[in-house]
mmCIF file of C-alpha atoms in Angstrom:
data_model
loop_
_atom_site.group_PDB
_atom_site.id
_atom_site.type_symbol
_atom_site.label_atom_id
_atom_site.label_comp_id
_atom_site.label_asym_id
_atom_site.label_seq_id
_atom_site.Cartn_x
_atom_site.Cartn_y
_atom_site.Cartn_z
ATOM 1 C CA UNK G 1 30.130 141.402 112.596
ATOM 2 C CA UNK G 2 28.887 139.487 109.303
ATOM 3 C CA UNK G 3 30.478 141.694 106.828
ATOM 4 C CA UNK G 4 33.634 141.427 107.457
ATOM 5 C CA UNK G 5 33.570 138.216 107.767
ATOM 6 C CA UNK G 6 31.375 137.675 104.578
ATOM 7 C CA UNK G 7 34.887 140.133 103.048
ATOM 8 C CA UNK G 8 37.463 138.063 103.793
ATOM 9 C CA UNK G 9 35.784 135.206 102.404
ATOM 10 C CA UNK G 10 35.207 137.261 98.963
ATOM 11 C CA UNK G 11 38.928 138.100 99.349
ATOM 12 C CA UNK G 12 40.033 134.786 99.963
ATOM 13 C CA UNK G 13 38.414 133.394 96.624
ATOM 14 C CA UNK G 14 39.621 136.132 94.923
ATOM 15 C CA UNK G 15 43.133 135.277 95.410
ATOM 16 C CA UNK G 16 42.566 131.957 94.740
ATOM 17 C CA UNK G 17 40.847 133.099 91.496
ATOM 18 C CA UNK G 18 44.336 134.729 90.669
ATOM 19 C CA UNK G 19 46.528 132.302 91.875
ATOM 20 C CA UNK G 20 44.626 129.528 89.553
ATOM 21 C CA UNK G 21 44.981 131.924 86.597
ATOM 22 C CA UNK G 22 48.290 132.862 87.670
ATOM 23 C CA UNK G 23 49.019 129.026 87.593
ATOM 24 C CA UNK G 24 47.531 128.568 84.036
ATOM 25 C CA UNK G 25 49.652 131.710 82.568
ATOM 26 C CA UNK G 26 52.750 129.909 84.299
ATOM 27 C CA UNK G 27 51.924 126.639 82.446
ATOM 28 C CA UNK G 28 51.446 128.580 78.881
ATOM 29 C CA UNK G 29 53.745 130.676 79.226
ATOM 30 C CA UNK G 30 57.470 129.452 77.117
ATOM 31 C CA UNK G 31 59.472 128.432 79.917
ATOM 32 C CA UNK G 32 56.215 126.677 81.390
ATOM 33 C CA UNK G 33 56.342 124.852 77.933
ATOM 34 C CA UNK G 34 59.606 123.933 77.486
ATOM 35 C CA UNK G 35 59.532 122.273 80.736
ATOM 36 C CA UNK G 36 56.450 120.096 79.621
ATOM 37 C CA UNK G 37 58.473 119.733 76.467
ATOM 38 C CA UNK G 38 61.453 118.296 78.460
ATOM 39 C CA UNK G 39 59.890 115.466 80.115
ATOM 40 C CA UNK G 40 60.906 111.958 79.773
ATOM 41 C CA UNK G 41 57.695 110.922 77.403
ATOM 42 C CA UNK G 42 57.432 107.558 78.401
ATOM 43 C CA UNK G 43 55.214 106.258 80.735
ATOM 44 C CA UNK G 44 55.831 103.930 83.354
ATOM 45 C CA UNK G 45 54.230 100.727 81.944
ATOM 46 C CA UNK G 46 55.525 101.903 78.257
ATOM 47 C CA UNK G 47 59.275 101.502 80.191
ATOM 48 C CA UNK G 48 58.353 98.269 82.027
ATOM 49 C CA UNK G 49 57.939 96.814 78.210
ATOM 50 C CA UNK G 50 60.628 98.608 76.643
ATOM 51 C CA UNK G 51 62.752 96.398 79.620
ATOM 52 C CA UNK G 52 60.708 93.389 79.429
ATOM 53 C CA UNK G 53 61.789 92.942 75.736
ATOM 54 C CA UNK G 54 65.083 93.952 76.268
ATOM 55 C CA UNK G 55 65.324 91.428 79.516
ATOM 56 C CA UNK G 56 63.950 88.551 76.917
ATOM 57 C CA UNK G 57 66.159 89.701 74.180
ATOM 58 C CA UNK G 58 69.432 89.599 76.400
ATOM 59 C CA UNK G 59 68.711 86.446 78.192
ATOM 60 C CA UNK G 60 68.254 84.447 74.844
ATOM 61 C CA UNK G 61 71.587 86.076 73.346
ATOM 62 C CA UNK G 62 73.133 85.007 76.863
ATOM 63 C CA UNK G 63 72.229 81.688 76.764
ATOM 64 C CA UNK G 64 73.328 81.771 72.585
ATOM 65 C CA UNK G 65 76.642 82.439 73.964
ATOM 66 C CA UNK G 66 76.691 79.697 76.946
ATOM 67 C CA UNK G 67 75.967 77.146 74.320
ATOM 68 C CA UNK G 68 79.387 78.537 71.915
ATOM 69 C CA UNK G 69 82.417 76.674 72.554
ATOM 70 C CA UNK G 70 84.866 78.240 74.708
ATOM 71 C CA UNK G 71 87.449 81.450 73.341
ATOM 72 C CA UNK G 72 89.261 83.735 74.405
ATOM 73 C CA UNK G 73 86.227 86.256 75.595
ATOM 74 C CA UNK G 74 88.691 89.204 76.557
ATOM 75 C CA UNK G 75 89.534 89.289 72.483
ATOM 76 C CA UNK G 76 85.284 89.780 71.690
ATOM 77 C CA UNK G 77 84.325 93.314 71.517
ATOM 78 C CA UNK G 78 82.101 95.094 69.429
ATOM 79 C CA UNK G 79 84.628 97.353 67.513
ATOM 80 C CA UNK G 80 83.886 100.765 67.924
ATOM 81 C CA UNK G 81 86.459 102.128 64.795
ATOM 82 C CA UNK G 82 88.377 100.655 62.227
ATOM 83 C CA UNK G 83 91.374 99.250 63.946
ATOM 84 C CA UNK G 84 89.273 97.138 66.645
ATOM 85 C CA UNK G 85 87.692 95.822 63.420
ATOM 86 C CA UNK G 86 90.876 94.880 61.944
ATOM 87 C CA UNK G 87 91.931 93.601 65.650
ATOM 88 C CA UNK G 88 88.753 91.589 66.041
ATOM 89 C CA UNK G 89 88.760 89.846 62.315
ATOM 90 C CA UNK G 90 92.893 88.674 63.427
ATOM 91 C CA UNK G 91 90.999 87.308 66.377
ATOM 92 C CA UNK G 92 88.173 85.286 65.672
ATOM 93 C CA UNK G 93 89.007 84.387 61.976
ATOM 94 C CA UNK G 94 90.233 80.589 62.844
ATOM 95 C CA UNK G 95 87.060 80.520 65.387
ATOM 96 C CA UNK G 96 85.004 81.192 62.829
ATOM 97 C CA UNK G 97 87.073 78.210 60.752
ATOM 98 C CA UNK G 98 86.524 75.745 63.271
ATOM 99 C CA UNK G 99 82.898 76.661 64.378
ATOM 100 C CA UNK G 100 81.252 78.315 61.643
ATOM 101 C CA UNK G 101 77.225 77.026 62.204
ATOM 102 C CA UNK G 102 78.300 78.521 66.198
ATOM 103 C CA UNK G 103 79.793 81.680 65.085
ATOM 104 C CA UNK G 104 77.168 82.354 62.712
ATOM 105 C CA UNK G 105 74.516 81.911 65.308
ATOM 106 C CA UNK G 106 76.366 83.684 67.489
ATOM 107 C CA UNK G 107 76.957 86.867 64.933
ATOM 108 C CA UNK G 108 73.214 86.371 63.916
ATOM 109 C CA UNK G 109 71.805 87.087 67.703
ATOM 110 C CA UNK G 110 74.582 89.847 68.449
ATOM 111 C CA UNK G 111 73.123 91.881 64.539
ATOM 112 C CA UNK G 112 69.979 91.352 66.008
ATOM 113 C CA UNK G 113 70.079 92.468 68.890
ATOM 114 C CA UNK G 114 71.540 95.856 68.223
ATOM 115 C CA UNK G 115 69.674 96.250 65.445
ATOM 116 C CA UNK G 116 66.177 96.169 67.031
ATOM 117 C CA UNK G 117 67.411 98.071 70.469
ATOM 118 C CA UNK G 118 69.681 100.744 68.527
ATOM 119 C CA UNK G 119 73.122 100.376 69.488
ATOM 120 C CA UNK G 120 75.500 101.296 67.496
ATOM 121 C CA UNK G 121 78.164 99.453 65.385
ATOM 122 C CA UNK G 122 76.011 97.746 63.088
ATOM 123 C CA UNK G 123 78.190 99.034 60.421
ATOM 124 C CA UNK G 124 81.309 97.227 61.676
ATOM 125 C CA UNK G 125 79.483 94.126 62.137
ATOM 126 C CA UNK G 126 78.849 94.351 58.553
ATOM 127 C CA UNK G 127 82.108 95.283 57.393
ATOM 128 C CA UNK G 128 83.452 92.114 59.381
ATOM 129 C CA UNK G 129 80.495 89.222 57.373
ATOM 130 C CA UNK G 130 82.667 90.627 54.393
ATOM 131 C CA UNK G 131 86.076 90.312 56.157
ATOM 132 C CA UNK G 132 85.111 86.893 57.068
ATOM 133 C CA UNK G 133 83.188 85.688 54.668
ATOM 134 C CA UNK G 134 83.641 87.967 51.098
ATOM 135 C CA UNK G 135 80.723 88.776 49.071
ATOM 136 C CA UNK G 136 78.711 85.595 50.517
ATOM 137 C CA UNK G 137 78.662 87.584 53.954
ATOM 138 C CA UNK G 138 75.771 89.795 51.885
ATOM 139 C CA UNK G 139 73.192 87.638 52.266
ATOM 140 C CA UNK G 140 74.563 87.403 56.683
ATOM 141 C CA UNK G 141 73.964 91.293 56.416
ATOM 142 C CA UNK G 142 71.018 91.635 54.675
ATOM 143 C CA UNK G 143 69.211 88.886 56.346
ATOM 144 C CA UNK G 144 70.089 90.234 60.081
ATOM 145 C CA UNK G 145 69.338 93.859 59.040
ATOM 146 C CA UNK G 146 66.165 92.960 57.978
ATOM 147 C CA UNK G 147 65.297 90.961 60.826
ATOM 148 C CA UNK G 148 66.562 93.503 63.151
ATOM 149 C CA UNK G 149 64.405 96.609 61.266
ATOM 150 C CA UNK G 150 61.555 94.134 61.501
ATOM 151 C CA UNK G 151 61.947 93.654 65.856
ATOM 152 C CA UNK G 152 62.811 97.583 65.851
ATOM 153 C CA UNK G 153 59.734 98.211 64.059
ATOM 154 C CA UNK G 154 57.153 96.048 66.462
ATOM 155 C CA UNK G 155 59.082 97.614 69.336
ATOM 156 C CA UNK G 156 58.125 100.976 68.239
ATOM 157 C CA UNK G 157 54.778 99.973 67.894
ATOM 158 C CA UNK G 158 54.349 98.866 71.291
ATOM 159 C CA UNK G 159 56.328 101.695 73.046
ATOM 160 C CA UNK G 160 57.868 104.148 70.462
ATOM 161 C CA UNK G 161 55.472 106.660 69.591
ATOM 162 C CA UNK G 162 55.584 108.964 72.339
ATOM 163 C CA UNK G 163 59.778 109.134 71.899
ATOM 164 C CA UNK G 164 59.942 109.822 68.488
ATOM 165 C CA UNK G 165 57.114 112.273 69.013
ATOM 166 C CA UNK G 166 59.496 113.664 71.406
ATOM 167 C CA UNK G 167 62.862 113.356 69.776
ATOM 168 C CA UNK G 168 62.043 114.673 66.158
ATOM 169 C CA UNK G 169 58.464 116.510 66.181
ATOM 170 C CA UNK G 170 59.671 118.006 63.064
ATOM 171 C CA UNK G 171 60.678 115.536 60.971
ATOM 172 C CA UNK G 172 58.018 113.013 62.309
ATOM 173 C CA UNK G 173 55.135 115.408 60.742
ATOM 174 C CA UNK G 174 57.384 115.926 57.528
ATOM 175 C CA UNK G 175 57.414 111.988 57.309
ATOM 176 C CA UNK G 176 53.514 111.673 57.892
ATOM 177 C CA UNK G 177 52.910 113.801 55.232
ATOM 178 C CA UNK G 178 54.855 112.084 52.872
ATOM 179 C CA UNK G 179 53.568 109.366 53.218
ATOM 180 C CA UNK G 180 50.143 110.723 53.045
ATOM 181 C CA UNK G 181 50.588 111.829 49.514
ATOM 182 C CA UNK G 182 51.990 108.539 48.372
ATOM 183 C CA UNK G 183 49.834 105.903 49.518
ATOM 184 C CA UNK G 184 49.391 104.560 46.029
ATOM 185 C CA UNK G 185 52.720 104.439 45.385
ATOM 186 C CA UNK G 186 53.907 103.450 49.128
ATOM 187 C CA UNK G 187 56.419 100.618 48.168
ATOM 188 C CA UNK G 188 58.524 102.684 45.590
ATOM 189 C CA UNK G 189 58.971 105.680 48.027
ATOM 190 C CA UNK G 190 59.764 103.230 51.172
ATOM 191 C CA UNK G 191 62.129 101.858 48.612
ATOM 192 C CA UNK G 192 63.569 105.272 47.700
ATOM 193 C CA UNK G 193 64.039 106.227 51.473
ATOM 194 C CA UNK G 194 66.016 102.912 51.831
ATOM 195 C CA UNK G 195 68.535 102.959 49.307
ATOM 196 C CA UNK G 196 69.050 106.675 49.507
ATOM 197 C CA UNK G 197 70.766 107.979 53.014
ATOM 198 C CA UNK G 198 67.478 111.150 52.571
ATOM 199 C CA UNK G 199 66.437 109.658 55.816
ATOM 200 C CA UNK G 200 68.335 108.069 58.654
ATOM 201 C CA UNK G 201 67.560 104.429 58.889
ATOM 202 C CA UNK G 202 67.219 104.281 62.684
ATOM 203 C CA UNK G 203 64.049 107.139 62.157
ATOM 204 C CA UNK G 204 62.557 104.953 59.481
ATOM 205 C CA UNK G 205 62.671 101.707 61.891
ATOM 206 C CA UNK G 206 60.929 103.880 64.543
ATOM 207 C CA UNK G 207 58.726 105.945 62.864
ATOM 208 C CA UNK G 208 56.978 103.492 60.101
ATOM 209 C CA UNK G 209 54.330 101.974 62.301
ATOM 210 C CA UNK G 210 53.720 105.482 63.489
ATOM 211 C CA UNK G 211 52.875 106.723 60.666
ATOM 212 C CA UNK G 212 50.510 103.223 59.569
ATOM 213 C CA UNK G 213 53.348 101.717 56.954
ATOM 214 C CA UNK G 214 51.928 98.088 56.478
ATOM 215 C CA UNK G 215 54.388 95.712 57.401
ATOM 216 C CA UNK G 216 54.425 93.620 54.661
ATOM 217 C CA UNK G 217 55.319 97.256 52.965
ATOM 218 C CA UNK G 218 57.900 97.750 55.615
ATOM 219 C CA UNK G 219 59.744 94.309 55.086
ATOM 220 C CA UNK G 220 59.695 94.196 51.228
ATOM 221 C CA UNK G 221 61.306 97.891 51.262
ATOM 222 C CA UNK G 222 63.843 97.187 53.714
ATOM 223 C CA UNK G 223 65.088 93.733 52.516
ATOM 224 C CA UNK G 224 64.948 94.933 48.413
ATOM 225 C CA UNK G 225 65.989 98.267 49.630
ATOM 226 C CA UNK G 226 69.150 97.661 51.559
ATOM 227 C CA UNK G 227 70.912 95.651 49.360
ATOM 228 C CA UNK G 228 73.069 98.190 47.366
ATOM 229 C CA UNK G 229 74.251 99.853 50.699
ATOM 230 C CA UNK G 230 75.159 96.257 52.313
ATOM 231 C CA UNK G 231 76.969 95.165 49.130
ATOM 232 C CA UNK G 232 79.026 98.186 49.724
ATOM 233 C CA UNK G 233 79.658 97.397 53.082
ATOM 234 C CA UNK G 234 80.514 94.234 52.559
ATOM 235 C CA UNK G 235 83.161 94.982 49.617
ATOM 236 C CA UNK G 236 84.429 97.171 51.482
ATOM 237 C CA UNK G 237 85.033 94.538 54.430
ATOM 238 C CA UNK G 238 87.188 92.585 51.791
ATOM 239 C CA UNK G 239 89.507 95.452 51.762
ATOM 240 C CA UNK G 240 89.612 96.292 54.930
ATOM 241 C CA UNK G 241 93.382 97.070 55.202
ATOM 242 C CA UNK G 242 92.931 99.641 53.002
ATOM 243 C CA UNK G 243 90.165 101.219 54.622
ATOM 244 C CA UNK G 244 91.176 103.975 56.760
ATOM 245 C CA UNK G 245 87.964 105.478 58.155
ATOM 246 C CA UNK G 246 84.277 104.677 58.305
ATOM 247 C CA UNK G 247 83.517 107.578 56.383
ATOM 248 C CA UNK G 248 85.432 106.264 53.409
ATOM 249 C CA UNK G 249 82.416 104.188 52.815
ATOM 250 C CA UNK G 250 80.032 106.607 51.400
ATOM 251 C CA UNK G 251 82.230 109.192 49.169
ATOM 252 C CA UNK G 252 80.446 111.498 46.338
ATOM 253 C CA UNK G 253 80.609 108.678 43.796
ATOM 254 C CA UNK G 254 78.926 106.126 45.660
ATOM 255 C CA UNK G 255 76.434 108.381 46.685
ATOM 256 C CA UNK G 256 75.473 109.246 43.530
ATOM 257 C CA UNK G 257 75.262 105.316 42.531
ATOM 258 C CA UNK G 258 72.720 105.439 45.063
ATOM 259 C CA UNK G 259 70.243 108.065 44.535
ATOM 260 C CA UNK G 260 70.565 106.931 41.106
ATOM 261 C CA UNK G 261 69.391 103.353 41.843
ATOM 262 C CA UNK G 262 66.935 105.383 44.503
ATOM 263 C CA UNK G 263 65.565 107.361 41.028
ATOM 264 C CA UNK G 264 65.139 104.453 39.532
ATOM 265 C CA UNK G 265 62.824 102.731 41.828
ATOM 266 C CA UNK G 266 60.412 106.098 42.227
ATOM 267 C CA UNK G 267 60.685 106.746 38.130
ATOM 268 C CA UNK G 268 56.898 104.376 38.306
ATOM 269 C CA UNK G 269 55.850 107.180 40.622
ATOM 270 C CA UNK G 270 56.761 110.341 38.208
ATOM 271 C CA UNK G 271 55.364 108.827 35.422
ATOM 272 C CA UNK G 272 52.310 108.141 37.051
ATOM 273 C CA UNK G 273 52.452 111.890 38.042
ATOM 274 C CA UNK G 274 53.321 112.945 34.148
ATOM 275 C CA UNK G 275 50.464 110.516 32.717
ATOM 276 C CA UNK G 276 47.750 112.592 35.582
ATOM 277 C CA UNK G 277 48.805 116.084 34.302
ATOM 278 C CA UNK G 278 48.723 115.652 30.646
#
């Protein structure tokens, strides 16, 4: 009576045998993969932080807000197209008048905040410092989109690698390898990347400390680097009844104003290159 029983055991291990290695084929095979692929990357704790920061981001913009004198709040929206733009600078114009060190604050916090946690409308907020306050508003925008890149870029440090590992495998590795082959010249080709729309701002915030971009690299690019795009913006706030769409901002010719000022701050870079060759 052994045998068989010694059978079934061999029988029993070899379908476990197959199940295990039918298992393994199911987890290499592409629809095993994509599923892997389509998981939420973060972890648990990585999340916990993400909404710690954003908990102690919100409740210091909060209590910014308790502190402003009292409006009209119904009238306060972040304008999400042209005309709520125009509709907002009618609105808060003689508030800004009357409380101008409590708007600023106030606009300061707001830039900040969606800055650093990606929301957007940025781009109206800028078009309204020039609105509001002509070409002086520059130095509003630059200042706030600096210090927003700056909190975006410490975020992703603590939390954002896995994401943009999941969101843009692709262009994350074409980044990387950029910047491998231009460590020597790192500042001009942050520089380049900043003036020039080659590479979406938001993917730069995120993926520079992945990538180990020194900050002190990081800040003196973006602050030098946004300049001619927020001067734009903000001339283009001064006219804003003439401006009928968001994407009248960036036409051929001002594109080509900036990959020309882009080509200017890499031209150390080629000549470098030309001086190696000869």
């Amino acid at each position: 009576m052994a045998a068989p029983r010694n059978v079934s055991r061999d029988e029993e291990s070899a379908a476990a045998v197959l199940l295990s290695n039918g298992s393994k084929e199911d987890d290499d095979s592409p629809s095993g993969k994509r599923l892997k692929s389509e998981r939420f990357p973060v972890s648990r704790w990585e999340l916990a932080a993400f909404f710690g920061v954003f908990l102690i981001f919100s409740t210091g913009l909060f209590c910014i807000y308790l502190t402003m004198p009292a409006t009209e709040y119904g009238k306060l929206k972040i304008p999400r197209s042209i005309s709520d733009l125009r509709l907002l600078k009618e609105n808060i114009a003689t508030y800004a008048n009357d409380y101008p060190t409590q708007f600023i604050l106030g606009y300061c916090s707001t830039y900040i905040f969606m800055q650093t946690f990606m929301i957007p409308g940025t781009i109206f907020m800028s078009l309204l410092a020039g609105a509001l306050f002509g070409v002086k508003g520059l130095f509003l925008v630059v200042f706030n989109a600096t210090a927003g890149a700056c909190s975006c870029f410490f975020l992703s440090k603590l939390i954002g690698r896995p994401l943009v590992s999941w969101l843009w495998p692709d262009k994350l590795r074409f980044f990387q390898a950029e910047i491998a082959k231009r460590r020597d010249k790192l500042l001009n080709y942050m520089l380049f990347l900043r003036i020039t729309p080659t590479l979406p701002n938001l993917f730069i915030n995120l993926a520079s400390p992945i990538v180990d971009i020194p900050f002190h690299v990081f800040f003196l690019a973006t602050f030098i680097g946004l300049i001619p795009a927020s001067y734009i913006t903000v001339k283009a706030g001064l006219a804003l009844g003439d401006l009928r769409s968001v994407k009248d901002l960036y036409d051929f010719k001002t594109l080509s104003v900036l990959f020309l000022i882009g080509m200017v701050s890499i031209f150390p870079t080629l000549l470098k290159k030309k001086k190696i060759y000869e």
